[in-house]
mmCIF file of C-alpha atoms in Angstrom:
data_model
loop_
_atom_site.group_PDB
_atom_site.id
_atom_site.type_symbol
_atom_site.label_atom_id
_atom_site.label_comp_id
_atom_site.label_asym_id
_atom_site.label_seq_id
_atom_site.Cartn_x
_atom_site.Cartn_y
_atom_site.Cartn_z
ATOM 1 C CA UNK A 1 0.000 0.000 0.000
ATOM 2 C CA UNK A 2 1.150 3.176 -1.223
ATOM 3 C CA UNK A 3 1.870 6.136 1.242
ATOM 4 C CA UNK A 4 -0.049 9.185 0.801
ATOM 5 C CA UNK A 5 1.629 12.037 -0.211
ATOM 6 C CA UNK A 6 1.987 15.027 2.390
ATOM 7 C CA UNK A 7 -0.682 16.927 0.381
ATOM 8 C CA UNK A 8 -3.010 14.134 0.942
ATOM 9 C CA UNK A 9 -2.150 13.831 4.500
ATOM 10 C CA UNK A 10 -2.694 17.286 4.837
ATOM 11 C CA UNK A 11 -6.062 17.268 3.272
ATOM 12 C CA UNK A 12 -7.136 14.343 5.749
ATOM 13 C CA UNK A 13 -5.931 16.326 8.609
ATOM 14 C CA UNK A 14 -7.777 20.140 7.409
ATOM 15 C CA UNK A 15 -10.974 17.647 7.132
ATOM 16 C CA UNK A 16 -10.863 16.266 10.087
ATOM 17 C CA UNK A 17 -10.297 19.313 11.684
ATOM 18 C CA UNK A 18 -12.896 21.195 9.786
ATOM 19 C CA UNK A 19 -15.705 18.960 10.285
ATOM 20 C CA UNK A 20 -14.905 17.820 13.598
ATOM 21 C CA UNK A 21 -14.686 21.564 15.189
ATOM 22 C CA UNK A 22 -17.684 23.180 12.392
ATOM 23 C CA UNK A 23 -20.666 22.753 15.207
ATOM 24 C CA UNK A 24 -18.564 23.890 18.179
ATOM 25 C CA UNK A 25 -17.132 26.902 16.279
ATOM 26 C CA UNK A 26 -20.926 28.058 14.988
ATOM 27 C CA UNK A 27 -22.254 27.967 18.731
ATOM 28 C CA UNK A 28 -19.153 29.479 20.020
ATOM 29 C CA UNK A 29 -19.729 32.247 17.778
ATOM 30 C CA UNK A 30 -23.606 32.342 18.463
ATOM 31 C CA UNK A 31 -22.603 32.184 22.354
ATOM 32 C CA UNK A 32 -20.452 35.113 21.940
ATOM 33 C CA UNK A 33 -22.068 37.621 19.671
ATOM 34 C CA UNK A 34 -25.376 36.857 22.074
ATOM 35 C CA UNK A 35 -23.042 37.782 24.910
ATOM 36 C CA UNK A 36 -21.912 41.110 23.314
ATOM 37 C CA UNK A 37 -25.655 41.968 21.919
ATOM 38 C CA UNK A 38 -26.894 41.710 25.672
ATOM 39 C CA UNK A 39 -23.524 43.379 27.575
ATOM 40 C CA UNK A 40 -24.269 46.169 24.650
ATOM 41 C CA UNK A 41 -28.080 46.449 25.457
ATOM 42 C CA UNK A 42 -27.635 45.745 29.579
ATOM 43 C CA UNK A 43 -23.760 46.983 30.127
ATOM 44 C CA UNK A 44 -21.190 45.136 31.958
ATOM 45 C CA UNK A 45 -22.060 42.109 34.233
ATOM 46 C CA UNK A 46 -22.129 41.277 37.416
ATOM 47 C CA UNK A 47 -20.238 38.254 38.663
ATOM 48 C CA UNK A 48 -23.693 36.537 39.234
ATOM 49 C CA UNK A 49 -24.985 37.614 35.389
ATOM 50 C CA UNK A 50 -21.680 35.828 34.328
ATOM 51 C CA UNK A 51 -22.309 32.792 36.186
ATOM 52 C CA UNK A 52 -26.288 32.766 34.903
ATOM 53 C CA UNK A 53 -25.446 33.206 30.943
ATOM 54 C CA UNK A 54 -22.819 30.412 31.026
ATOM 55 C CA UNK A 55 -25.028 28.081 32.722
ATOM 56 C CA UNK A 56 -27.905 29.118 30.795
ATOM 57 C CA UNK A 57 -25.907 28.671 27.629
ATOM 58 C CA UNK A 58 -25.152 25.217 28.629
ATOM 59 C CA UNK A 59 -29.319 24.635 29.712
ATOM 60 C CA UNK A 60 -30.334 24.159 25.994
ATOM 61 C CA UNK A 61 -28.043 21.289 25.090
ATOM 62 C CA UNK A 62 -28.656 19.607 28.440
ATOM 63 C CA UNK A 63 -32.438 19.522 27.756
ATOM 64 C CA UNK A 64 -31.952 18.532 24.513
ATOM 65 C CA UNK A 65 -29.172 15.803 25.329
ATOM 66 C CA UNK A 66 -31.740 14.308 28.254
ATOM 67 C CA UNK A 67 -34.609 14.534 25.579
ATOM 68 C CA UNK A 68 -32.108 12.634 22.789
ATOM 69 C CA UNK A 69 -31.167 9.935 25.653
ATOM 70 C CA UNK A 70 -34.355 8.695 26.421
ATOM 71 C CA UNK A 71 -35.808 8.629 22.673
ATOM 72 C CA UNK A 72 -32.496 6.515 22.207
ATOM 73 C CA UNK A 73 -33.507 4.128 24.880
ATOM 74 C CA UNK A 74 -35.634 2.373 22.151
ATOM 75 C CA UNK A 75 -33.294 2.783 19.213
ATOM 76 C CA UNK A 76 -32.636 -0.150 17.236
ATOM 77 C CA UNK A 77 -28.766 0.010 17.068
ATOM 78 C CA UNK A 78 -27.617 -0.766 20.048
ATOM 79 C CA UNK A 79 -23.446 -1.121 20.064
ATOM 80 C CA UNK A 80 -24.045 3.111 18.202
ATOM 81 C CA UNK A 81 -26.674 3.542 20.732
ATOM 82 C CA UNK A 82 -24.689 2.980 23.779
ATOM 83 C CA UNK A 83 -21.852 5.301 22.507
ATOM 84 C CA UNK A 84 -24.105 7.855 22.113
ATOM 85 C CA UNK A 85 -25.941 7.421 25.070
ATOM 86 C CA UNK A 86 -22.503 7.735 26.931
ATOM 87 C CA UNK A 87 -21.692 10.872 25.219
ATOM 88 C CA UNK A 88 -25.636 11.853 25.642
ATOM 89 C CA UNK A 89 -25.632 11.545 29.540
ATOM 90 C CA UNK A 90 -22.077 12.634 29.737
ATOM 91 C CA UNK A 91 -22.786 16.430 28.095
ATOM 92 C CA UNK A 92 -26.288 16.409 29.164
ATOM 93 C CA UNK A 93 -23.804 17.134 32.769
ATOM 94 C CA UNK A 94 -22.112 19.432 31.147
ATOM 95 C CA UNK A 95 -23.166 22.507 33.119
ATOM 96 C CA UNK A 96 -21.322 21.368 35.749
ATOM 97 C CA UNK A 97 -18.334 21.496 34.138
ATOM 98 C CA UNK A 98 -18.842 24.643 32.795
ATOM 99 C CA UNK A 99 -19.786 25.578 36.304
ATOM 100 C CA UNK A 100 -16.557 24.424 37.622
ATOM 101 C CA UNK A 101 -14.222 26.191 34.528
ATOM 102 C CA UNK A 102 -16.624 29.781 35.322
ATOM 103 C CA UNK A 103 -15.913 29.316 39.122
ATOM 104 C CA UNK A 104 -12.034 28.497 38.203
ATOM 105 C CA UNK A 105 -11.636 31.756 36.281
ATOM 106 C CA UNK A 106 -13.597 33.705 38.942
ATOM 107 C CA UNK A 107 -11.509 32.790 41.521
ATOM 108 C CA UNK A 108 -7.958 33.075 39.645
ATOM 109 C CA UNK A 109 -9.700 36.940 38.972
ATOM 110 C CA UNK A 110 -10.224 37.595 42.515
ATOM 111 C CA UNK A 111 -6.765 36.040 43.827
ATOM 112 C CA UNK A 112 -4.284 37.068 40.958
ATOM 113 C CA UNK A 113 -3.783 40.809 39.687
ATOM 114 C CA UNK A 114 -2.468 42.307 36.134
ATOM 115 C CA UNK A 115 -1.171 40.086 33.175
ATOM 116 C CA UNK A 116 -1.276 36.938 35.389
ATOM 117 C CA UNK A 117 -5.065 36.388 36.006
ATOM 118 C CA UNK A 118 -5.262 36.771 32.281
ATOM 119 C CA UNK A 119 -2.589 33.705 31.639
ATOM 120 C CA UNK A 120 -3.700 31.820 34.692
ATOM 121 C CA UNK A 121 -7.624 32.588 34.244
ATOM 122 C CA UNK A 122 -8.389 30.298 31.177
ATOM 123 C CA UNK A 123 -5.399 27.918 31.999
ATOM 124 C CA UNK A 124 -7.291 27.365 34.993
ATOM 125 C CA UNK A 125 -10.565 27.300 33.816
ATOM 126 C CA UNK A 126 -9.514 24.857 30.849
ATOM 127 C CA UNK A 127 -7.719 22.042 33.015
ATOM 128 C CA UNK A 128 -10.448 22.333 35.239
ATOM 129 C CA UNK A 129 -13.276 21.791 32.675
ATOM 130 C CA UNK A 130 -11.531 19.165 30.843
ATOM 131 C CA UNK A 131 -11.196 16.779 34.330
ATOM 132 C CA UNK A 132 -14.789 17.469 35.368
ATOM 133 C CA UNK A 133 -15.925 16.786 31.601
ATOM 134 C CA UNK A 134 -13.787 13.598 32.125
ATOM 135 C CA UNK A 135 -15.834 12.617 35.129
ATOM 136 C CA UNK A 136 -18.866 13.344 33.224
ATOM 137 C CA UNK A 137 -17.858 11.019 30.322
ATOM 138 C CA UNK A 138 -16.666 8.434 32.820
ATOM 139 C CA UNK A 139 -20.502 8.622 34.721
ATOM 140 C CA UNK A 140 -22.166 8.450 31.357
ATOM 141 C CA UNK A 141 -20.397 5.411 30.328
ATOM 142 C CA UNK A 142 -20.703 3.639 33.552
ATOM 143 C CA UNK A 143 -24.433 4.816 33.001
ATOM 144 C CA UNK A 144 -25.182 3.363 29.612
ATOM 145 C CA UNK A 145 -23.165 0.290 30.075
ATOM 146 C CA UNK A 146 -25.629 -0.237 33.293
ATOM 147 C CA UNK A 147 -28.406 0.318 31.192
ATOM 148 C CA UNK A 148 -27.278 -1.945 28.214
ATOM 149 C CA UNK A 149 -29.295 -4.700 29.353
ATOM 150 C CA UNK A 150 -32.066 -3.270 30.466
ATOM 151 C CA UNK A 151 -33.923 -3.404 26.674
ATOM 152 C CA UNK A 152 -36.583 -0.839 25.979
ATOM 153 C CA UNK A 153 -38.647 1.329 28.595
#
């Protein structure tokens, strides 16, 4: 078998990186323009306004995610819809995480002053996410393999 060329490899990569990042990067740029059409119409928030719009941001998919996992309790295809169950239940969660990253950056802004809260605040906040998203993978995973032989509700 041939080895593809590093134009080829390169095309494989700028897909994968393209489609795997295109939904993320259209609600991350929803997420933000909403934030800077409602700081524009309400001014600057308060600590508590920050905490509400991140959590509320995260509200829709949760609802939706919990909505997807049950109609995919009676799915046909069971090895996809275990995986997806897992990753259902798992960012269903994810308001906790986000949670955790908010709280993370709020308290690197409180305890550390000038250029270093602004290094420190999303290093902070990103580490911390990314464990408590790991937990909430973990729990969904533990959760649909529980569930795997349950059948149909």
């Amino acid at each position: 078998m041939a080895r593809p060329s590093p134009t080829r490899l390169l095309l494989r990569g700028l897909s994968l990186s393209v489609t795997g990042n295109a939904q993320a990067f259209g609600f991350s740029i929803t997420v933000t323009v909403t934030f800077g059409v409602i700081s524009s119409t309400h001014g600057n928030p308060s600590m508590l306004e920050l905490v509400g719009f991140a959590l509320s941001g995260v509200a829709a998919f949760s609802l939706l995610n919990l909505l997807v996992v049950r109609l995919l309790r009676v799915d046909i295809d069971r090895a996809d819809t275990e995986s997806a169950r897992a990753l259902l239940i798992a960012t269903a969660t994810d308001f906790l995480a986000v949670g955790a990253g908010v709280g993370a950056a709020i308290a690197v802004g409180h305890l550390v002053r000038g250029w270093g809260a602004w290094v420190l605040a999303p290093l902070c906040a990103g580490v911390v996410y990314v464990v408590v998203q790991s937990v909430e993978l973990a729990v969904g995973q533990a959760e649909a393999d529980s569930g795997a032989g349950s059948g149909p509700d």
